[in-house]
Amino acid sequence: MVDDDASVEFHDFFDRHYRELGRLAHLLTGDPDAADDLAADALAALWHRWDRVRSARHPVAYARGVVANLARGRIRAAVRERRRTALFWAQHGEHANTPDVAALVDVRQALGRLPFRKRACVVLRHAFDLSEKDTALALRISVGTVKSQTSKGMKELERLLGDRTAREPAGGGER
């Protein structure tokens, strides 16, 4: 049972970080509907272990790590489901393939094409402006891995978005 002080502390933590965790989940999954669910699931998990979380050196980093792990699980489940669906249609003579059109790729779609670790590093470093150390804490990886995955992720994004930006007029390509 969590005491009253811990309950107040958790509610304060919730109020301060729920939106940030939801944004993180949205950027990692690309699914705004899943973002609230993942943030809520992460905070529920934190509540059950609040006595440990509150004594951690970096509770917010711990929370980000929980969101990242939940997002990874959701992405893996979606990939498995897509494979099962594609296999089903392939066995029935229909094809579910839709070609990627490079001209329609925006930043979220390009992020969605990155492997999870690269995407997580890029999102935490650039969208959330975390330091390499804080990103490493959140993802439970080394600072060197954060550096290399962020660099590789940014190069991949540049490649994915490069064709589009090369075709846009000099004014930034207003829509």
XYZ file of C-alpha atoms in Angstrom:
175
model
C 0.000 0.000 0.000
C 1.304 3.448 -0.932
C 1.142 6.103 1.799
C -0.618 9.464 1.384
C 2.617 11.395 0.773
C 3.544 8.999 -1.999
C 0.071 9.326 -3.493
C 0.353 13.115 -3.589
C 3.852 12.826 -5.033
C 2.643 10.442 -7.763
C -0.275 12.692 -8.698
C 2.133 15.617 -8.994
C 4.428 13.476 -11.175
C 1.424 12.471 -13.290
C 0.299 16.081 -13.760
C 3.797 17.219 -14.730
C 4.708 14.396 -17.131
C 1.566 12.842 -18.637
C 1.484 15.107 -21.705
C 5.211 14.677 -22.350
C 4.906 10.895 -22.124
C 1.929 11.000 -24.480
C 3.898 13.072 -26.999
C 6.776 10.622 -26.749
C 4.427 7.686 -27.376
C 2.867 9.508 -30.337
C 6.215 10.214 -31.952
C 7.452 6.672 -31.361
C 4.351 4.931 -32.689
C 2.960 7.516 -35.107
C -0.485 6.732 -33.696
C -2.163 9.586 -31.799
C -4.901 7.278 -30.491
C -2.363 4.848 -29.053
C -0.351 7.657 -27.455
C -2.819 8.366 -24.643
C -3.244 4.659 -23.973
C 0.497 4.067 -23.816
C 1.085 7.053 -21.538
C -1.723 5.911 -19.242
C -0.458 2.312 -19.241
C 3.044 3.505 -18.431
C 1.830 5.659 -15.552
C -0.314 2.801 -14.224
C 2.768 0.578 -14.258
C 4.739 3.299 -12.481
C 2.021 3.634 -9.843
C 2.275 -0.070 -9.013
C 6.029 0.341 -8.467
C 5.932 3.919 -7.193
C 7.916 3.144 -4.045
C 10.832 2.051 -6.262
C 10.326 4.693 -8.939
C 10.216 7.618 -6.536
C 13.532 6.565 -5.002
C 15.214 6.219 -8.407
C 17.835 8.782 -9.394
C 15.905 9.705 -12.564
C 12.188 8.871 -12.295
C 11.342 10.720 -15.517
C 13.981 8.781 -17.435
C 12.525 5.597 -15.965
C 9.056 6.677 -17.127
C 10.338 7.432 -20.639
C 11.910 3.985 -20.735
C 8.588 2.386 -19.779
C 6.820 4.304 -22.561
C 9.528 3.297 -25.061
C 9.200 -0.368 -24.091
C 5.411 -0.274 -24.327
C 5.625 1.466 -27.708
C 8.088 -1.138 -28.948
C 5.691 -3.906 -27.901
C 2.773 -2.215 -29.636
C 4.799 -1.751 -32.837
C 5.905 -5.380 -32.813
C 2.318 -6.530 -32.345
C 1.178 -4.338 -35.250
C 3.936 -5.718 -37.483
C 2.936 -9.295 -36.617
C -0.689 -8.470 -37.405
C 0.238 -6.899 -40.759
C 2.273 -9.975 -41.657
C -0.621 -12.271 -40.799
C -2.983 -10.131 -42.875
C -0.594 -10.026 -45.839
C -0.119 -13.795 -45.606
C -3.886 -14.308 -45.530
C -4.430 -12.177 -48.652
C -1.444 -13.732 -50.438
C -2.944 -17.181 -49.893
C -6.235 -15.977 -51.370
C -4.721 -14.542 -54.540
C -5.114 -10.886 -53.574
C -2.298 -8.516 -52.803
C -2.268 -5.984 -49.981
C 0.872 -4.240 -51.234
C 0.709 -0.509 -51.657
C 3.781 1.202 -53.038
C 5.455 3.929 -51.029
C 5.292 7.262 -52.843
C 8.405 9.237 -51.917
C 6.738 12.575 -52.680
C 4.137 11.982 -49.918
C 6.572 11.075 -47.166
C 6.423 13.518 -44.270
C 8.504 13.529 -41.121
C 6.181 11.209 -39.171
C 6.080 8.669 -41.956
C 9.841 8.864 -42.333
C 10.250 8.388 -38.582
C 7.976 5.380 -38.796
C 10.348 3.804 -41.290
C 13.319 3.997 -38.954
C 14.152 1.015 -36.763
C 12.807 1.523 -33.261
C 16.103 2.336 -31.507
C 17.122 4.917 -34.125
C 13.635 6.465 -34.018
C 13.655 6.586 -30.209
C 17.085 8.234 -30.127
C 16.162 10.819 -32.773
C 12.835 11.628 -31.093
C 14.280 11.946 -27.584
C 17.307 13.963 -28.722
C 15.607 16.296 -31.198
C 11.877 16.421 -30.442
C 12.321 16.339 -26.662
C 15.741 18.046 -26.628
C 17.166 15.523 -24.166
C 20.875 15.240 -23.646
C 22.705 12.142 -24.800
C 22.983 11.058 -21.167
C 19.244 11.486 -20.484
C 18.399 9.649 -23.692
C 20.714 6.814 -22.685
C 19.048 6.643 -19.265
C 15.560 6.546 -20.763
C 16.398 3.802 -23.253
C 18.800 1.925 -20.970
C 21.608 2.024 -23.517
C 25.081 3.556 -23.525
C 25.785 7.167 -24.443
C 27.909 5.905 -27.344
C 24.948 3.944 -28.676
C 22.784 7.063 -28.409
C 25.354 9.027 -30.405
C 25.679 6.444 -33.170
C 21.958 5.643 -33.400
C 21.023 9.346 -33.475
C 23.594 10.066 -36.176
C 22.522 7.085 -38.284
C 18.845 7.908 -37.738
C 19.301 11.498 -38.867
C 21.193 10.388 -41.979
C 18.406 7.936 -42.768
C 15.780 10.673 -42.308
C 17.756 12.955 -44.610
C 17.857 10.181 -47.189
C 14.142 9.445 -46.840
C 13.160 13.095 -47.020
C 15.905 14.183 -49.413
C 14.075 13.345 -52.620
C 11.083 15.394 -51.485
C 13.062 18.450 -50.395
C 15.094 18.401 -53.612
C 11.844 18.747 -55.631
C 10.350 21.560 -53.493
C 10.702 25.163 -54.640
C 13.161 27.433 -52.832
C 10.399 28.970 -50.669
C 10.107 25.830 -48.513
C 7.336 24.167 -50.485
C 4.208 25.629 -48.920
C 1.127 23.470 -49.252
